[in-house]
Amino acid sequence: MVLLATFAVAGMAVVSAPAAQAASYTQVGYASSFGRQVYLWRNNDNGCIHAQGKSMRNGDEVILQVVSGGMLIDDDVQRANATGVSVNTQSLCNKGGAGFRGLVKDANANGPETGTYQNW
């Protein structure tokens, strides 16, 4: 619901703009192993997806992959710069049935990986 306030100031009508609304998200994927967690989040407003790594250690990477027909078509990789932090990837907005996977990898390429979420 958008509320607009109108009031008079020296004979002029002033209308305030509606307040900006924060985006809402739905968790669409999760995995946990090696003491780390990875979540996939879908933006309910625009359908874009981002991955979030939690309990990451310095140097770990959180990765968002977009796959179609078994082929990697896009990805985003972000590296943790401290231990115990949460790190988010950029949002990727490829639609049309593309699949999204979230991963967290340590220096030895170990870590959790979500299943593939189909974004229609």
PDB file of C-alpha atoms in Angstrom:
ATOM      1  CA  MET A   1       0.000   0.000   0.000  1.00  0.00           C
ATOM      2  CA  VAL A   2       1.420   3.390  -1.001  1.00  0.00           C
ATOM      3  CA  LEU A   3       0.461   6.412   1.042  1.00  0.00           C
ATOM      4  CA  LEU A   4       0.982   9.919  -0.225  1.00  0.00           C
ATOM      5  CA  ALA A   5       0.862  12.873   2.137  1.00  0.00           C
ATOM      6  CA  THR A   6      -0.469  16.187   0.889  1.00  0.00           C
ATOM      7  CA  PHE A   7      -0.331  19.427   2.810  1.00  0.00           C
ATOM      8  CA  ALA A   8      -0.347  23.135   2.055  1.00  0.00           C
ATOM      9  CA  VAL A   9       2.707  25.330   2.412  1.00  0.00           C
ATOM     10  CA  ALA A  10       2.164  29.050   1.725  1.00  0.00           C
ATOM     11  CA  GLY A  11      -0.579  28.310  -0.786  1.00  0.00           C
ATOM     12  CA  MET A  12       1.287  25.465  -2.557  1.00  0.00           C
ATOM     13  CA  ALA A  13       0.304  21.823  -2.445  1.00  0.00           C
ATOM     14  CA  VAL A  14       3.191  19.506  -1.602  1.00  0.00           C
ATOM     15  CA  VAL A  15       3.001  15.771  -2.243  1.00  0.00           C
ATOM     16  CA  SER A  16       5.602  13.532  -0.655  1.00  0.00           C
ATOM     17  CA  ALA A  17       6.958  10.601  -2.650  1.00  0.00           C
ATOM     18  CA  PRO A  18       6.285   7.075  -1.435  1.00  0.00           C
ATOM     19  CA  ALA A  19       9.005   5.519   0.687  1.00  0.00           C
ATOM     20  CA  ALA A  20      11.340   3.098  -1.094  1.00  0.00           C
ATOM     21  CA  GLN A  21      10.519  -0.529  -0.392  1.00  0.00           C
ATOM     22  CA  ALA A  22      13.228  -3.047   0.391  1.00  0.00           C
ATOM     23  CA  ALA A  23      13.318  -6.104  -1.829  1.00  0.00           C
ATOM     24  CA  SER A  24      12.050  -9.365  -0.387  1.00  0.00           C
ATOM     25  CA  TYR A  25      13.817 -12.683  -0.947  1.00  0.00           C
ATOM     26  CA  THR A  26      12.909 -16.366  -0.926  1.00  0.00           C
ATOM     27  CA  GLN A  27      15.455 -19.064  -0.106  1.00  0.00           C
ATOM     28  CA  VAL A  28      15.526 -21.497  -3.047  1.00  0.00           C
ATOM     29  CA  GLY A  29      18.615 -23.557  -2.215  1.00  0.00           C
ATOM     30  CA  TYR A  30      20.834 -24.600   0.697  1.00  0.00           C
ATOM     31  CA  ALA A  31      23.790 -26.868   1.350  1.00  0.00           C
ATOM     32  CA  SER A  32      26.227 -27.348   4.235  1.00  0.00           C
ATOM     33  CA  SER A  33      29.535 -29.201   4.561  1.00  0.00           C
ATOM     34  CA  PHE A  34      33.095 -28.658   5.777  1.00  0.00           C
ATOM     35  CA  GLY A  35      31.744 -26.218   8.388  1.00  0.00           C
ATOM     36  CA  ARG A  36      30.417 -23.829   5.732  1.00  0.00           C
ATOM     37  CA  GLN A  37      26.966 -23.061   4.368  1.00  0.00           C
ATOM     38  CA  VAL A  38      25.751 -21.794   1.018  1.00  0.00           C
ATOM     39  CA  TYR A  39      22.290 -20.358   0.331  1.00  0.00           C
ATOM     40  CA  LEU A  40      20.560 -19.437  -2.925  1.00  0.00           C
ATOM     41  CA  TRP A  41      18.215 -16.445  -2.697  1.00  0.00           C
ATOM     42  CA  ARG A  42      15.622 -15.360  -5.279  1.00  0.00           C
ATOM     43  CA  ASN A  43      14.632 -11.682  -5.409  1.00  0.00           C
ATOM     44  CA  ASN A  44      10.818 -11.726  -5.372  1.00  0.00           C
ATOM     45  CA  ASP A  45      10.625  -8.420  -7.261  1.00  0.00           C
ATOM     46  CA  ASN A  46      12.804  -9.168 -10.286  1.00  0.00           C
ATOM     47  CA  GLY A  47      13.506 -12.925 -10.182  1.00  0.00           C
ATOM     48  CA  CYS A  48      17.286 -12.475 -10.004  1.00  0.00           C
ATOM     49  CA  ILE A  49      19.340 -14.958  -7.958  1.00  0.00           C
ATOM     50  CA  HIS A  50      22.360 -14.509  -5.688  1.00  0.00           C
ATOM     51  CA  ALA A  51      24.385 -16.928  -3.570  1.00  0.00           C
ATOM     52  CA  GLN A  52      25.387 -16.293   0.033  1.00  0.00           C
ATOM     53  CA  GLY A  53      28.237 -18.102   1.741  1.00  0.00           C
ATOM     54  CA  LYS A  54      28.239 -18.268   5.553  1.00  0.00           C
ATOM     55  CA  SER A  55      30.847 -19.325   8.113  1.00  0.00           C
ATOM     56  CA  MET A  56      33.452 -18.726   5.440  1.00  0.00           C
ATOM     57  CA  ARG A  57      37.171 -18.571   6.134  1.00  0.00           C
ATOM     58  CA  ASN A  58      39.738 -16.183   4.739  1.00  0.00           C
ATOM     59  CA  GLY A  59      40.344 -17.075   1.074  1.00  0.00           C
ATOM     60  CA  ASP A  60      37.168 -19.165   0.632  1.00  0.00           C
ATOM     61  CA  GLU A  61      35.112 -18.426  -2.462  1.00  0.00           C
ATOM     62  CA  VAL A  62      31.337 -18.231  -2.834  1.00  0.00           C
ATOM     63  CA  ILE A  63      30.288 -18.962  -6.410  1.00  0.00           C
ATOM     64  CA  LEU A  64      27.019 -18.513  -8.262  1.00  0.00           C
ATOM     65  CA  GLN A  65      26.794 -20.520 -11.483  1.00  0.00           C
ATOM     66  CA  VAL A  66      24.181 -20.253 -14.235  1.00  0.00           C
ATOM     67  CA  VAL A  67      23.841 -23.413 -16.316  1.00  0.00           C
ATOM     68  CA  SER A  68      21.796 -24.281 -19.375  1.00  0.00           C
ATOM     69  CA  GLY A  69      21.862 -27.588 -21.216  1.00  0.00           C
ATOM     70  CA  GLY A  70      24.632 -28.789 -18.895  1.00  0.00           C
ATOM     71  CA  MET A  71      26.884 -25.887 -19.929  1.00  0.00           C
ATOM     72  CA  LEU A  72      28.118 -23.090 -17.673  1.00  0.00           C
ATOM     73  CA  ILE A  73      26.811 -19.860 -19.243  1.00  0.00           C
ATOM     74  CA  ASP A  74      27.565 -17.313 -16.502  1.00  0.00           C
ATOM     75  CA  ASP A  75      29.027 -17.126 -13.007  1.00  0.00           C
ATOM     76  CA  ASP A  76      30.100 -14.760 -10.274  1.00  0.00           C
ATOM     77  CA  VAL A  77      32.846 -15.467  -7.727  1.00  0.00           C
ATOM     78  CA  GLN A  78      33.470 -13.515  -4.517  1.00  0.00           C
ATOM     79  CA  ARG A  79      36.277 -14.202  -2.047  1.00  0.00           C
ATOM     80  CA  ALA A  80      36.132 -13.945   1.753  1.00  0.00           C
ATOM     81  CA  ASN A  81      38.732 -11.581   3.197  1.00  0.00           C
ATOM     82  CA  ALA A  82      38.317 -12.721   6.811  1.00  0.00           C
ATOM     83  CA  THR A  83      37.287 -15.769   8.829  1.00  0.00           C
ATOM     84  CA  GLY A  84      33.720 -16.215  10.094  1.00  0.00           C
ATOM     85  CA  VAL A  85      32.146 -13.875   7.538  1.00  0.00           C
ATOM     86  CA  SER A  86      29.155 -14.032   5.205  1.00  0.00           C
ATOM     87  CA  VAL A  87      29.783 -13.129   1.565  1.00  0.00           C
ATOM     88  CA  ASN A  88      27.253 -12.517  -1.217  1.00  0.00           C
ATOM     89  CA  THR A  89      27.707 -12.858  -4.955  1.00  0.00           C
ATOM     90  CA  GLN A  90      26.304 -10.376  -7.416  1.00  0.00           C
ATOM     91  CA  SER A  91      22.755 -11.112  -8.557  1.00  0.00           C
ATOM     92  CA  LEU A  92      22.401 -12.818 -11.927  1.00  0.00           C
ATOM     93  CA  CYS A  93      19.137 -12.484 -13.798  1.00  0.00           C
ATOM     94  CA  ASN A  94      19.260 -15.036 -16.599  1.00  0.00           C
ATOM     95  CA  LYS A  95      15.784 -16.490 -17.019  1.00  0.00           C
ATOM     96  CA  GLY A  96      14.078 -18.767 -19.509  1.00  0.00           C
ATOM     97  CA  GLY A  97      14.682 -21.997 -17.652  1.00  0.00           C
ATOM     98  CA  ALA A  98      18.343 -21.500 -16.762  1.00  0.00           C
ATOM     99  CA  GLY A  99      19.565 -23.367 -13.699  1.00  0.00           C
ATOM    100  CA  PHE A 100      21.367 -21.724 -10.779  1.00  0.00           C
ATOM    101  CA  ARG A 101      23.832 -23.372  -8.359  1.00  0.00           C
ATOM    102  CA  GLY A 102      25.560 -21.968  -5.302  1.00  0.00           C
ATOM    103  CA  LEU A 103      28.932 -23.239  -4.076  1.00  0.00           C
ATOM    104  CA  VAL A 104      31.451 -22.426  -1.364  1.00  0.00           C
ATOM    105  CA  LYS A 105      34.968 -23.688  -1.999  1.00  0.00           C
ATOM    106  CA  ASP A 106      38.016 -23.649   0.245  1.00  0.00           C
ATOM    107  CA  ALA A 107      41.661 -23.682  -0.928  1.00  0.00           C
ATOM    108  CA  ASN A 108      41.377 -27.436  -1.611  1.00  0.00           C
ATOM    109  CA  ALA A 109      38.127 -27.048  -3.615  1.00  0.00           C
ATOM    110  CA  ASN A 110      36.102 -28.634  -0.779  1.00  0.00           C
ATOM    111  CA  GLY A 111      32.790 -27.204   0.305  1.00  0.00           C
ATOM    112  CA  PRO A 112      29.015 -27.327  -0.022  1.00  0.00           C
ATOM    113  CA  GLU A 113      27.135 -27.101  -3.327  1.00  0.00           C
ATOM    114  CA  THR A 114      23.387 -26.585  -3.709  1.00  0.00           C
ATOM    115  CA  GLY A 115      21.308 -28.517  -6.151  1.00  0.00           C
ATOM    116  CA  THR A 116      20.254 -26.711  -9.321  1.00  0.00           C
ATOM    117  CA  TYR A 117      17.353 -24.265  -9.024  1.00  0.00           C
ATOM    118  CA  GLN A 118      15.418 -23.766 -12.275  1.00  0.00           C
ATOM    119  CA  ASN A 119      14.422 -20.112 -12.637  1.00  0.00           C
ATOM    120  CA  TRP A 120      11.395 -19.734 -14.900  1.00  0.00           C
TER     121      TRP A 120
END
